[in-house]
């Protein structure tokens, strides 16, 4: 679903108003434009697939848009940028960049967690120097922990 010219005009008025800024229309436009794309991007990404990160990513997109829409899109040297199609393209670009950064952070965090687990397994004798894992029974593991190895 796409946003309408009227919705875009309301958003511009809200964001450029001197009163307390309302981000409601901005977030509605972002949801209409990006929700299905974000869901698709998360399904296609190995680090994000099936882990429920769609809502987290949309929240990051909302926050970035709240911080940057006025300064990076609406206010241009020629005046106010009133191009809804240009805004749509800018929205998608911002979202793609955030998705890439978000995925990189999740992948790096997962990698570091796996490395810690591997190192702990190595330190406790669950694998040899070549990282070949050998299994231990629960009784062997409990005995080693109990003896303080």
Coordinates of C-alpha atoms in Angstrom, one line a residue:
X1 CA 0.0 0.0 0.0
X2 CA 1.3 3.5 -0.8
X3 CA 0.6 6.8 0.8
X4 CA -1.5 9.6 -0.7
X5 CA -0.6 13.2 -1.6
X6 CA -2.9 14.3 1.2
X7 CA -1.1 12.1 3.8
X8 CA 2.3 13.5 2.5
X9 CA 1.0 17.1 2.8
X10 CA -0.2 16.5 6.4
X11 CA 3.2 15.0 7.3
X12 CA 5.1 18.0 5.8
X13 CA 2.9 20.4 7.7
X14 CA 3.3 18.4 11.0
X15 CA 7.1 18.2 10.6
X16 CA 7.6 21.9 9.7
X17 CA 5.3 23.2 12.3
X18 CA 6.8 25.3 15.1
X19 CA 4.7 23.5 17.8
X20 CA 5.5 20.2 19.3
X21 CA 6.4 17.9 16.4
X22 CA 4.0 15.1 15.6
X23 CA 5.5 12.0 14.0
X24 CA 2.3 10.1 13.7
X25 CA 1.8 10.7 9.9
X26 CA 5.5 10.1 9.2
X27 CA 5.3 6.7 10.9
X28 CA 2.0 5.9 9.2
X29 CA 3.6 6.7 5.8
X30 CA 6.7 4.7 6.7
X31 CA 4.5 1.7 7.7
X32 CA 2.5 1.8 4.5
X33 CA 5.5 2.1 2.3
X34 CA 7.9 -0.2 4.1
X35 CA 6.2 -2.9 6.3
X36 CA 5.9 -5.5 3.6
X37 CA 9.4 -4.7 2.3
X38 CA 10.9 -5.1 5.7
X39 CA 9.1 -8.4 6.2
X40 CA 10.4 -9.6 2.9
X41 CA 14.0 -8.4 3.6
X42 CA 14.0 -10.2 6.9
X43 CA 12.8 -13.4 5.3
X44 CA 15.6 -13.2 2.7
X45 CA 18.4 -12.4 5.2
X46 CA 20.1 -15.4 6.7
X47 CA 20.8 -13.6 10.0
X48 CA 17.3 -12.3 10.4
X49 CA 15.1 -15.0 9.0
X50 CA 12.5 -16.5 11.4
X51 CA 13.7 -14.5 14.4
X52 CA 11.0 -11.9 14.7
X53 CA 13.2 -8.8 13.9
X54 CA 10.8 -7.1 11.6
X55 CA 9.3 -5.0 14.4
X56 CA 12.7 -4.1 15.8
X57 CA 13.9 -3.0 12.4
X58 CA 10.7 -0.9 11.8
X59 CA 11.3 0.8 15.1
X60 CA 14.9 1.7 14.1
X61 CA 13.5 3.0 10.8
X62 CA 11.0 5.2 12.6
X63 CA 13.6 6.6 14.9
X64 CA 16.0 7.4 12.0
X65 CA 13.2 9.1 10.1
X66 CA 12.2 11.2 13.1
X67 CA 15.8 12.4 13.3
X68 CA 16.5 13.0 9.6
X69 CA 13.4 13.7 7.5
X70 CA 13.4 17.4 8.0
X71 CA 17.1 18.1 7.7
X72 CA 17.9 15.5 5.0
X73 CA 14.9 15.5 2.8
X74 CA 12.3 18.3 3.4
X75 CA 14.6 21.3 3.8
X76 CA 16.5 21.9 0.6
X77 CA 18.5 25.0 -0.5
X78 CA 15.6 25.8 -2.9
X79 CA 13.0 25.6 -0.1
X80 CA 10.7 22.8 1.0
X81 CA 11.0 19.5 -1.0
X82 CA 7.4 18.7 -1.8
X83 CA 8.0 15.6 -3.9
X84 CA 6.1 12.6 -2.6
X85 CA 7.7 10.2 -5.1
X86 CA 11.2 11.5 -4.2
X87 CA 10.3 11.0 -0.6
X88 CA 9.2 7.4 -1.3
X89 CA 12.5 6.7 -2.9
X90 CA 14.4 8.3 -0.1
X91 CA 12.4 6.3 2.5
X92 CA 13.3 3.0 0.8
X93 CA 17.0 4.0 0.6
X94 CA 17.1 4.9 4.3
X95 CA 15.3 1.6 5.2
X96 CA 17.7 -0.5 3.0
X97 CA 20.7 1.1 4.6
X98 CA 19.3 0.5 8.1
X99 CA 18.4 -3.1 7.3
X100 CA 22.0 -3.7 6.1
X101 CA 23.5 -2.2 9.3
X102 CA 20.9 -4.0 11.5
X103 CA 21.7 -7.3 9.8
X104 CA 25.5 -6.8 10.2
X105 CA 25.1 -6.0 13.9
X106 CA 23.0 -9.2 14.5
X107 CA 25.4 -11.4 12.5
X108 CA 28.4 -10.0 14.3
X109 CA 26.7 -10.5 17.7
X110 CA 25.8 -14.1 16.8
X111 CA 29.4 -14.7 15.5
X112 CA 30.9 -13.4 18.8
X113 CA 28.5 -15.5 20.8
X114 CA 29.4 -18.7 18.8
X115 CA 33.1 -17.9 19.3
X116 CA 32.7 -17.5 23.1
X117 CA 30.9 -20.9 23.1
X118 CA 33.6 -22.5 21.1
X119 CA 36.3 -21.1 23.2
X120 CA 34.5 -22.2 26.4
X121 CA 34.2 -25.7 24.9
X122 CA 37.9 -25.7 24.1
X123 CA 38.8 -24.4 27.5
X124 CA 36.7 -27.1 29.2
X125 CA 38.1 -29.9 27.0
X126 CA 35.1 -30.5 24.8
X127 CA 37.2 -30.1 21.7
X128 CA 40.8 -30.5 20.6
X129 CA 43.1 -27.7 19.2
X130 CA 41.6 -28.2 15.8
X131 CA 38.1 -27.4 17.1
X132 CA 36.9 -31.0 16.6
X133 CA 34.2 -31.5 19.2
X134 CA 34.0 -34.6 21.2
X135 CA 30.9 -35.4 23.2
X136 CA 30.8 -35.9 26.9
X137 CA 28.0 -37.5 28.8
X138 CA 26.2 -35.4 31.4
X139 CA 27.7 -37.6 34.1
X140 CA 31.3 -36.8 32.9
X141 CA 30.5 -33.1 32.6
X142 CA 28.9 -33.0 36.1
X143 CA 31.9 -34.9 37.5
X144 CA 34.4 -32.4 36.0
X145 CA 32.4 -29.4 37.2
X146 CA 32.1 -30.9 40.6
X147 CA 35.9 -31.6 40.8
X148 CA 36.6 -28.0 39.7
X149 CA 38.3 -28.8 36.4

